[in-house]
C-alpha cells in the first residue's frame, strides 16, 4: 500500500516533443506528490509538486496532471530539450510521526535527442 | 544561498574500514534525513532526526549509525563497510511545523556523497 508505481522505465523523445511519465499509488493518505529531477552524480532536485485537491499544476514547460479517483498522476514535459535528459522520480509524501515520509517511484530515465 | 551541503562528494574506503559522511544545512530545518541510493534505483530512507530524536527505519542495517550534534550538522557513520554499501548517500532536510505551506511538505536534498568500497 506504500508503493508508488512509475512507468515507463526509460523514455526517448525527440527535441521539441512531449515527454510523459506516469505514476500510480495506493495509499489515499498521501497528501503531497512531488517530482524530482536527478542528473548523474547529483542529488535529486525538486521539479514541481502538487497536492491532491488540485487536478493540474503547470510551471513553465512542466505540468502535473492529477487524477484523485484513479490514484494516478503524471508529469508532462512540453517542448522537451536535450538538457532535460535526466532521471525523473515521482514520489508521494505523508506526514508520519515527526517527519515527512517520501515514497519514491522507481524512476524514469529520459533521453531527449537533439 | 540557503542549502544542504555534503562532504566529501566522493569517498573511497576499504572493506571493513569505518567511514563518516557529513551533512550540513543552512535552512534551519528541524528534520534531517539520510538516504542510500544505489545505481539505477530510487533513494531508500535509512533514518531521520527530528531535532535530536533519532528515528531508524526498520530495515536499516546496524552497520549504519548517525549523529546529530546540533541543528545544522548530521553525520552518517558506516562502522564496517561492505562491498554492498557502495552507493550514493543523500542527505535531505525538511521543516515540520513550518508556517509556509510549501516548506511544510518539501524535502531538500544535498548533492550526495558517492561512496566506493574497495
XYZ file of N, CA and C in Angstrom:
696
model
N 0.830 -1.204 0.000
C 0.000 0.000 0.000
C 0.862 1.251 0.000
N 2.122 1.092 0.377
C 3.006 2.224 0.388
C 3.732 2.425 -0.927
N 3.507 1.554 -1.904
C 4.254 1.635 -3.141
C 3.742 2.740 -4.047
N 4.669 3.240 -4.865
C 4.333 4.138 -5.956
C 4.910 3.492 -7.213
N 4.050 3.230 -8.165
C 4.495 2.559 -9.389
C 4.690 3.591 -10.492
N 5.830 3.542 -11.135
C 6.198 4.546 -12.138
C 6.495 3.866 -13.459
N 6.063 4.504 -14.535
C 6.349 3.996 -15.875
C 6.426 5.154 -16.865
N 7.170 5.023 -17.957
C 7.997 3.874 -18.294
C 9.333 3.917 -17.553
N 10.099 2.878 -17.652
C 11.419 2.838 -17.027
C 12.391 3.738 -17.774
N 12.236 3.783 -19.093
C 13.058 4.675 -19.903
C 12.220 5.247 -21.025
N 12.631 6.430 -21.486
C 11.848 7.157 -22.465
C 12.798 7.930 -23.357
N 12.601 7.813 -24.657
C 13.413 8.560 -25.622
C 12.463 9.441 -26.432
N 12.789 10.722 -26.460
C 11.922 11.697 -27.104
C 12.781 12.589 -27.994
N 12.218 13.002 -29.101
C 12.920 13.961 -29.959
C 12.806 15.358 -29.368
N 13.805 16.159 -29.636
C 13.773 17.570 -29.217
C 12.490 18.221 -29.715
N 11.836 18.944 -28.806
C 10.588 19.612 -29.145
C 9.349 18.772 -28.886
N 9.542 17.506 -28.613
C 8.410 16.621 -28.356
C 7.910 16.712 -26.918
N 6.868 15.948 -26.635
C 6.285 15.915 -25.290
C 6.718 14.631 -24.588
N 7.243 14.774 -23.389
C 7.617 13.616 -22.565
C 6.524 13.419 -21.518
N 6.075 12.183 -21.387
C 5.023 11.890 -20.417
C 5.457 10.721 -19.538
N 5.418 10.939 -18.248
C 5.790 9.910 -17.275
C 4.599 9.726 -16.333
N 4.266 8.481 -16.072
C 3.069 8.180 -15.293
C 3.406 7.511 -13.964
N 2.598 7.815 -12.963
C 2.747 7.184 -11.655
C 1.378 6.839 -11.076
N 1.353 5.788 -10.273
C 0.127 5.366 -9.611
C 0.439 5.009 -8.166
N -0.513 5.265 -7.296
C -0.313 4.996 -5.878
C -1.535 4.300 -5.313
N -1.387 3.735 -4.122
C -2.490 3.029 -3.484
C -3.004 3.736 -2.227
N -2.071 4.286 -1.465
C -2.426 4.833 -0.165
C -3.088 6.208 -0.317
N -4.372 6.293 -0.019
C -5.092 7.555 -0.175
C -4.732 8.580 0.900
N -3.918 8.177 1.849
C -3.478 9.125 2.878
C -2.327 10.011 2.398
N -1.702 9.665 1.281
C -0.660 10.536 0.746
C -1.276 11.911 0.484
N -0.559 12.964 0.840
C -1.139 14.295 0.702
C -0.253 15.274 -0.053
N 0.784 14.775 -0.674
C 1.662 15.670 -1.444
C 2.419 14.807 -2.431
N 2.520 15.307 -3.677
C 3.083 14.489 -4.737
C 4.131 15.303 -5.490
N 5.395 15.149 -5.123
C 6.463 15.885 -5.814
C 7.097 15.057 -6.924
N 7.676 15.759 -7.869
C 8.518 15.142 -8.884
C 9.932 15.669 -8.694
N 10.887 14.738 -8.767
C 12.288 15.102 -8.636
C 13.027 14.797 -9.935
N 13.965 15.683 -10.251
C 14.826 15.515 -11.410
C 16.237 15.241 -10.898
N 16.870 14.224 -11.438
C 18.209 13.893 -10.974
C 19.143 13.689 -12.156
N 20.228 14.470 -12.163
C 21.274 14.300 -13.158
C 22.337 13.355 -12.591
N 23.070 12.678 -13.467
C 24.089 11.718 -12.993
C 25.053 12.367 -12.008
N 25.266 11.690 -10.891
C 26.213 12.170 -9.892
C 25.715 13.313 -9.044
N 24.448 13.669 -9.152
C 23.870 14.775 -8.385
C 22.727 14.273 -7.519
N 22.364 15.078 -6.541
C 21.207 14.736 -5.724
C 19.917 15.094 -6.441
N 18.806 14.493 -6.032
C 17.513 14.839 -6.646
C 17.157 16.288 -6.356
N 16.611 16.943 -7.341
C 16.169 18.329 -7.194
C 14.675 18.382 -7.423
N 13.972 19.056 -6.529
C 12.531 19.178 -6.673
C 12.203 19.960 -7.930
N 11.339 19.364 -8.744
C 10.986 19.976 -10.019
C 9.638 20.692 -9.925
N 8.653 19.992 -9.472
C 7.290 20.500 -9.375
C 6.538 19.556 -8.452
N 5.504 20.070 -7.797
C 4.754 19.229 -6.867
C 3.298 19.651 -6.874
N 2.441 18.749 -6.407
C 1.001 19.024 -6.406
C 0.366 18.411 -5.179
N -0.684 19.035 -4.706
C -1.496 18.469 -3.640
C -2.740 17.834 -4.242
N -3.345 16.857 -3.595
C -4.430 16.087 -4.216
C -5.742 16.855 -4.396
N -5.842 18.074 -3.882
C -7.065 18.852 -4.084
C -7.009 19.677 -5.369
N -5.936 19.471 -6.140
C -5.745 20.197 -7.394
C -5.589 19.175 -8.512
N -6.185 19.423 -9.671
C -6.119 18.437 -10.755
C -4.961 18.683 -11.715
N -4.454 19.899 -11.718
C -3.356 20.199 -12.633
C -2.531 21.354 -12.079
N -1.224 21.240 -12.314
C -0.334 22.343 -11.932
C 0.705 22.494 -13.023
N 0.919 23.733 -13.433
C 1.841 23.993 -14.520
C 2.906 24.981 -14.062
N 4.162 24.657 -14.369
C 5.276 25.580 -14.108
C 6.186 25.541 -15.323
N 6.067 26.573 -16.143
C 6.873 26.616 -17.351
C 6.500 25.490 -18.294
N 7.478 24.697 -18.685
C 7.225 23.586 -19.604
C 6.763 22.320 -18.888
N 6.704 22.356 -17.577
C 6.384 21.165 -16.778
C 4.972 21.260 -16.228
N 4.200 20.189 -16.416
C 2.832 20.126 -15.935
C 2.605 18.806 -15.218
N 1.969 18.884 -14.048
C 1.497 17.672 -13.377
C -0.003 17.590 -13.596
N -0.447 16.411 -14.021
C -1.878 16.115 -14.071
C -2.178 15.109 -12.971
N -3.233 15.371 -12.204
C -3.531 14.536 -11.045
C -4.968 14.045 -11.123
N -5.146 12.736 -11.032
C -6.467 12.114 -11.060
C -6.673 11.402 -9.729
N -7.357 12.069 -8.817
C -7.518 11.543 -7.465
C -8.326 10.248 -7.457
N -9.383 10.184 -8.239
C -10.242 8.993 -8.216
C -9.511 7.768 -8.753
N -8.654 7.979 -9.735
C -7.881 6.866 -10.303
C -6.585 6.624 -9.536
N -6.243 7.502 -8.634
C -4.993 7.431 -7.873
C -3.792 7.376 -8.815
N -3.812 8.310 -9.755
C -2.730 8.388 -10.737
C -2.319 9.846 -10.918
N -1.059 10.037 -11.244
C -0.592 11.368 -11.577
C 0.528 11.244 -12.602
N 0.705 12.285 -13.372
C 1.674 12.209 -14.454
C 2.397 13.536 -14.616
N 3.588 13.432 -15.172
C 4.402 14.607 -15.487
C 4.465 14.734 -16.996
N 4.168 15.937 -17.479
C 4.276 16.233 -18.896
C 5.364 17.291 -19.070
N 6.298 16.998 -19.936
C 7.333 17.983 -20.269
C 7.106 18.404 -21.704
N 6.686 19.640 -21.865
C 6.420 20.172 -23.200
C 7.718 20.671 -23.820
N 7.766 20.635 -25.158
C 8.944 21.161 -25.861
C 10.225 20.617 -25.222
N 10.324 19.312 -25.119
C 11.458 18.682 -24.441
C 12.774 19.087 -25.093
N 13.780 19.309 -24.235
C 15.092 19.757 -24.688
C 16.171 18.745 -24.264
N 17.272 18.703 -24.995
C 18.357 17.788 -24.589
C 18.799 17.995 -23.144
N 18.729 19.214 -22.656
C 19.082 19.499 -21.270
C 18.121 18.904 -20.259
N 16.969 18.421 -20.726
C 16.020 17.744 -19.833
C 16.395 16.284 -19.608
N 17.370 15.809 -20.347
C 17.797 14.412 -20.212
C 18.305 14.171 -18.802
N 17.612 13.309 -18.077
C 17.892 13.062 -16.660
C 17.010 11.899 -16.215
N 17.140 11.541 -14.953
C 16.231 10.567 -14.372
C 15.176 11.316 -13.566
N 13.941 10.948 -13.759
C 12.828 11.600 -13.082
C 12.175 10.605 -12.117
N 11.996 11.056 -10.899
C 11.330 10.250 -9.874
C 10.040 10.935 -9.458
N 8.945 10.198 -9.504
C 7.760 10.692 -8.827
C 7.837 10.228 -7.378
N 7.086 10.875 -6.535
C 7.070 10.497 -5.133
C 5.705 10.845 -4.546
N 5.413 10.203 -3.439
C 4.214 10.515 -2.678
C 4.640 10.698 -1.235
N 4.040 11.684 -0.611
C 4.504 12.094 0.704
C 3.376 12.039 1.724
N 3.735 11.685 2.939
C 2.776 11.652 4.038
C 3.503 12.026 5.312
N 2.807 12.707 6.207
C 3.417 13.026 7.489
C 3.294 11.801 8.376
N 4.435 11.342 8.834
C 4.455 10.135 9.667
C 5.215 10.476 10.941
N 4.504 10.634 11.992
C 5.157 10.963 13.258
C 5.821 12.317 13.176
N 7.130 12.311 13.324
C 7.881 13.546 13.425
C 8.473 14.019 12.108
N 8.089 13.423 11.001
C 8.737 13.800 9.748
C 7.828 13.514 8.564
N 8.301 13.939 7.413
C 7.622 13.657 6.156
C 8.248 12.420 5.553
N 7.431 11.414 5.251
C 7.937 10.217 4.601
C 7.707 10.336 3.101
N 8.768 10.159 2.343
C 8.680 10.175 0.883
C 8.750 8.747 0.375
N 7.792 8.359 -0.431
C 7.840 7.074 -1.119
C 8.092 7.366 -2.586
N 9.226 6.893 -3.088
C 9.616 7.185 -4.452
C 9.123 6.123 -5.417
N 8.835 6.550 -6.639
C 8.706 5.613 -7.736
C 10.078 5.100 -8.135
N 10.101 4.178 -9.074
C 11.356 3.519 -9.444
C 12.211 4.344 -10.390
N 11.677 5.429 -10.917
C 12.463 6.314 -11.767
C 12.258 6.070 -13.254
N 12.390 7.134 -14.019
C 12.324 7.072 -15.495
C 13.532 7.797 -16.046
N 14.294 7.083 -16.844
C 15.452 7.715 -17.481
C 15.003 8.323 -18.800
N 15.020 9.645 -18.862
C 14.584 10.373 -20.051
C 15.783 10.788 -20.881
N 15.719 10.474 -22.161
C 16.733 10.934 -23.120
C 16.032 11.748 -24.188
N 16.474 12.984 -24.349
C 15.921 13.849 -25.389
C 16.972 13.988 -26.473
N 16.629 13.526 -27.645
C 17.576 13.536 -28.765
C 17.590 14.897 -29.450
N 18.765 15.382 -29.813
C 18.852 16.717 -30.437
C 18.281 16.728 -31.856
N 23.356 31.503 -0.433
C 22.081 30.811 -0.583
C 21.958 29.705 0.463
N 20.758 29.615 1.020
C 20.499 28.527 1.953
C 20.569 27.210 1.204
N 21.167 26.207 1.845
C 21.353 24.972 1.105
C 21.730 23.808 2.015
N 21.787 22.641 1.379
C 22.220 21.419 2.039
C 23.568 21.035 1.435
N 24.563 20.886 2.292
C 25.930 20.652 1.838
C 26.387 19.282 2.330
N 26.995 18.551 1.446
C 27.518 17.238 1.842
C 29.009 17.167 1.537
N 29.724 16.596 2.499
C 31.160 16.406 2.333
C 31.584 15.017 2.818
N 32.548 14.408 2.151
C 33.055 14.819 0.853
C 32.071 14.455 -0.257
N 32.313 14.887 -1.447
C 31.463 14.494 -2.558
C 31.778 13.072 -3.016
N 33.022 12.690 -2.877
C 33.451 11.338 -3.245
C 34.294 10.788 -2.103
N 34.018 9.556 -1.731
C 34.742 8.928 -0.632
C 35.073 7.501 -1.029
N 36.342 7.158 -0.888
C 36.774 5.785 -1.123
C 37.239 5.218 0.200
N 36.738 4.061 0.555
C 37.159 3.415 1.792
C 37.427 1.946 1.520
N 38.160 1.351 2.433
C 38.457 -0.068 2.284
C 37.390 -0.903 2.974
N 37.247 -2.090 2.505
C 36.330 -3.055 3.102
C 36.590 -3.138 4.608
N 35.556 -2.914 5.407
C 35.681 -3.027 6.849
C 36.237 -1.812 7.558
N 36.682 -0.795 6.845
C 37.259 0.394 7.479
C 36.170 1.428 7.722
N 35.975 1.847 8.970
C 34.889 2.795 9.270
C 35.013 4.084 8.459
N 33.868 4.616 8.116
C 33.854 5.854 7.346
C 32.719 6.737 7.847
N 32.931 8.041 7.797
C 31.923 9.020 8.222
C 31.665 9.998 7.101
N 30.384 10.188 6.808
C 29.961 11.178 5.831
C 29.257 12.297 6.577
N 29.403 13.518 6.074
C 28.815 14.640 6.803
C 27.825 15.418 5.944
N 26.913 16.050 6.643
C 25.883 16.881 6.017
C 25.681 18.111 6.877
N 25.592 19.252 6.238
C 25.261 20.465 6.972
C 24.193 21.223 6.201
N 23.441 22.026 6.924
C 22.353 22.767 6.283
C 22.240 24.162 6.881
N 21.908 25.085 6.004
C 21.726 26.472 6.440
C 20.258 26.872 6.385
N 19.385 25.875 6.233
C 17.950 26.140 6.111
C 17.262 26.235 7.467
N 17.978 25.874 8.524
C 17.417 25.843 9.872
C 16.213 24.895 9.962
N 16.285 23.800 9.217
C 15.215 22.819 9.255
C 15.397 21.879 10.436
N 14.275 21.453 11.007
C 14.361 20.626 12.207
C 14.457 19.131 11.915
N 14.279 18.732 10.671
C 14.384 17.316 10.329
C 15.505 17.120 9.315
N 16.328 16.116 9.574
C 17.380 15.755 8.626
C 17.289 14.259 8.352
N 17.438 13.911 7.093
C 17.271 12.527 6.639
C 18.564 12.038 5.989
N 18.777 10.725 6.073
C 19.824 10.082 5.279
C 19.177 9.014 4.405
N 19.530 9.089 3.109
C 19.059 8.110 2.142
C 20.273 7.399 1.529
N 20.044 6.169 1.120
C 21.013 5.429 0.328
C 20.426 5.236 -1.067
N 21.215 5.535 -2.090
C 20.737 5.343 -3.458
C 21.759 4.540 -4.238
N 21.368 3.353 -4.621
C 22.228 2.518 -5.456
C 21.934 2.792 -6.924
N 22.851 2.378 -7.763
C 22.777 2.701 -9.178
C 21.436 2.287 -9.771
N 20.831 3.223 -10.505
C 19.568 2.985 -11.216
C 18.404 2.644 -10.283
N 18.514 3.038 -9.037
C 17.424 2.794 -8.093
C 16.959 4.103 -7.459
N 15.798 4.054 -6.857
C 15.292 5.211 -6.127
C 16.004 5.329 -4.780
N 16.045 6.516 -4.216
C 16.609 6.666 -2.870
C 15.825 5.855 -1.852
N 16.562 5.302 -0.895
C 15.960 4.490 0.167
C 16.287 5.131 1.509
N 15.264 5.430 2.275
C 15.470 6.104 3.558
C 16.131 5.159 4.558
N 17.201 5.656 5.186
C 17.890 4.890 6.234
C 17.368 5.289 7.620
N 17.359 6.590 7.884
C 16.870 7.110 9.177
C 16.708 8.621 9.061
N 16.109 9.188 10.116
C 15.998 10.638 10.161
C 16.065 11.118 11.599
N 16.389 12.372 11.742
C 16.381 13.049 13.028
C 15.305 14.114 13.001
N 14.481 14.132 14.019
C 13.602 15.278 14.275
C 14.189 15.972 15.492
N 14.778 17.128 15.268
C 15.605 17.767 16.291
C 16.659 16.751 16.731
N 16.648 16.353 18.002
C 17.645 15.383 18.455
C 17.091 13.968 18.545
N 15.840 13.800 18.185
C 15.213 12.477 18.253
C 15.559 11.665 17.014
N 16.181 10.520 17.244
C 16.628 9.655 16.153
C 15.542 8.645 15.819
N 15.276 8.466 14.518
C 14.260 7.531 14.068
C 14.852 6.631 12.995
N 14.961 5.361 13.331
C 15.599 4.398 12.438
C 14.529 3.681 11.617
N 14.794 3.457 10.326
C 13.901 2.626 9.547
C 14.124 1.167 9.943
N 13.065 0.380 9.895
C 13.112 -0.987 10.410
C 14.144 -1.850 9.698
N 14.350 -1.601 8.405
C 15.245 -2.460 7.641
C 16.636 -1.875 7.453
N 16.969 -0.826 8.172
C 18.318 -0.253 8.090
C 19.285 -1.128 8.879
N 20.367 -1.583 8.241
C 21.305 -2.467 8.943
C 21.974 -1.755 10.124
N 22.335 -2.537 11.131
C 23.001 -2.000 12.328
C 24.346 -1.363 12.008
N 24.889 -1.705 10.891
C 26.171 -1.181 10.423
C 26.117 0.332 10.199
N 24.923 0.862 10.060
C 24.739 2.283 9.790
C 24.277 2.978 11.067
N 24.991 4.042 11.409
C 24.642 4.840 12.579
C 24.629 6.308 12.166
N 24.063 7.126 13.026
C 24.023 8.550 12.721
C 24.160 9.370 13.992
N 24.665 10.565 13.809
C 24.794 11.514 14.912
C 24.345 12.884 14.438
N 23.718 13.611 15.334
C 23.333 14.990 15.016
C 23.720 15.862 16.199
N 24.916 16.402 16.182
C 25.389 17.178 17.332
C 24.678 18.519 17.517
N 24.146 19.079 16.453
C 23.396 20.338 16.536
C 22.438 20.430 15.362
N 21.691 21.524 15.302
C 20.661 21.653 14.258
C 21.250 21.592 12.863
N 22.447 22.126 12.693
C 22.997 22.305 11.348
C 23.695 21.079 10.785
N 24.195 20.215 11.646
C 25.038 19.116 11.182
C 24.437 17.748 11.479
N 24.703 16.812 10.567
C 24.312 15.434 10.781
C 25.366 14.554 10.117
N 25.712 13.443 10.778
C 26.742 12.552 10.271
C 26.182 11.159 10.057
N 26.692 10.512 9.039
C 26.377 9.106 8.783
C 27.660 8.322 9.005
N 27.603 7.374 9.919
C 28.749 6.519 10.210
C 28.458 5.117 9.697
N 29.374 4.586 8.919
C 29.273 3.188 8.487
C 30.403 2.450 9.184
N 30.046 1.583 10.091
C 31.034 1.013 11.011
C 31.980 0.036 10.324
N 31.448 -0.789 9.452
C 32.273 -1.782 8.770
C 31.739 -1.937 7.350
N 32.149 -1.029 6.471
C 31.567 -1.024 5.116
C 31.843 -2.317 4.366
N 30.808 -2.817 3.735
C 30.954 -3.951 2.840
C 30.820 -3.492 1.408
N 31.142 -4.393 0.485
C 31.064 -4.031 -0.935
C 29.647 -3.609 -1.316
N 28.661 -4.185 -0.654
C 27.265 -3.861 -0.933
C 26.839 -2.495 -0.435
N 27.704 -1.836 0.312
C 27.378 -0.493 0.819
C 27.829 0.607 -0.137
N 28.481 0.236 -1.213
C 28.870 1.227 -2.221
C 27.606 1.813 -2.835
N 27.490 3.118 -2.757
C 26.254 3.775 -3.193
C 26.440 5.284 -3.116
N 25.422 5.997 -3.550
C 25.340 7.433 -3.306
C 24.554 7.614 -2.004
N 25.092 8.435 -1.109
C 24.389 8.720 0.141
C 23.902 10.163 0.104
N 22.607 10.303 0.288
C 21.956 11.593 0.165
C 21.445 12.069 1.515
N 21.705 13.324 1.780
C 21.155 13.967 2.965
C 20.009 14.877 2.503
N 18.971 14.932 3.275
C 17.856 15.820 2.950
C 17.346 16.471 4.226
N 16.657 17.586 4.067
C 16.105 18.275 5.231
C 14.667 18.671 4.962
N 13.927 18.855 6.024
C 12.583 19.402 5.916
C 12.238 20.092 7.218
N 11.161 20.851 7.183
C 10.729 21.553 8.391
C 9.326 21.085 8.752
N 9.222 20.463 9.874
C 7.917 20.082 10.404
C 7.375 21.269 11.184
N 6.127 21.617 10.898
C 5.508 22.712 11.637
C 5.819 24.077 11.079
N 6.373 24.139 9.875
C 6.678 25.430 9.284
C 5.414 26.188 8.918
N 5.533 27.487 8.877
C 4.350 28.306 8.585
C 4.097 28.429 7.090
N 5.156 28.345 6.301
C 4.992 28.429 4.862
C 4.543 27.075 4.340
N 3.464 27.070 3.569
C 2.873 25.795 3.155
C 3.862 24.929 2.395
N 4.570 25.519 1.449
C 5.481 24.724 0.644
C 6.581 24.115 1.498
N 7.066 24.881 2.467
C 8.149 24.398 3.313
C 7.700 23.221 4.159
N 6.444 23.176 4.501
C 5.949 22.103 5.365
C 5.983 20.754 4.671
N 5.926 20.747 3.364
C 5.780 19.496 2.647
C 7.072 19.005 1.978
N 7.992 19.896 1.728
C 9.095 19.519 0.864
C 10.310 19.010 1.594
N 11.049 18.164 0.912
C 12.373 17.762 1.362
C 13.398 18.317 0.376
N 14.472 18.847 0.945
C 15.517 19.449 0.134
C 16.743 18.558 0.218
N 17.218 18.124 -0.937
C 18.331 17.189 -0.981
C 19.664 17.892 -1.207
N 20.686 17.326 -0.606
C 22.043 17.735 -0.901
C 22.538 17.054 -2.164
N 23.775 17.357 -2.576
C 24.311 16.803 -3.825
C 24.742 15.342 -3.717
N 24.840 14.843 -2.477
C 25.200 13.432 -2.309
C 26.689 13.204 -2.141
N 27.018 12.097 -1.512
C 28.396 11.603 -1.419
C 28.433 10.236 -2.077
N 29.297 10.104 -3.053
C 29.462 8.817 -3.738
C 30.493 8.002 -2.970
N 30.053 6.887 -2.388
C 30.955 6.033 -1.602
C 31.376 4.825 -2.426
N 32.676 4.624 -2.506
C 33.251 3.445 -3.147
C 33.940 2.609 -2.085
N 33.696 1.312 -2.106
C 34.324 0.403 -1.146
C 35.233 -0.545 -1.916
N 36.505 -0.528 -1.556
C 37.475 -1.368 -2.281
C 37.909 -2.588 -1.463
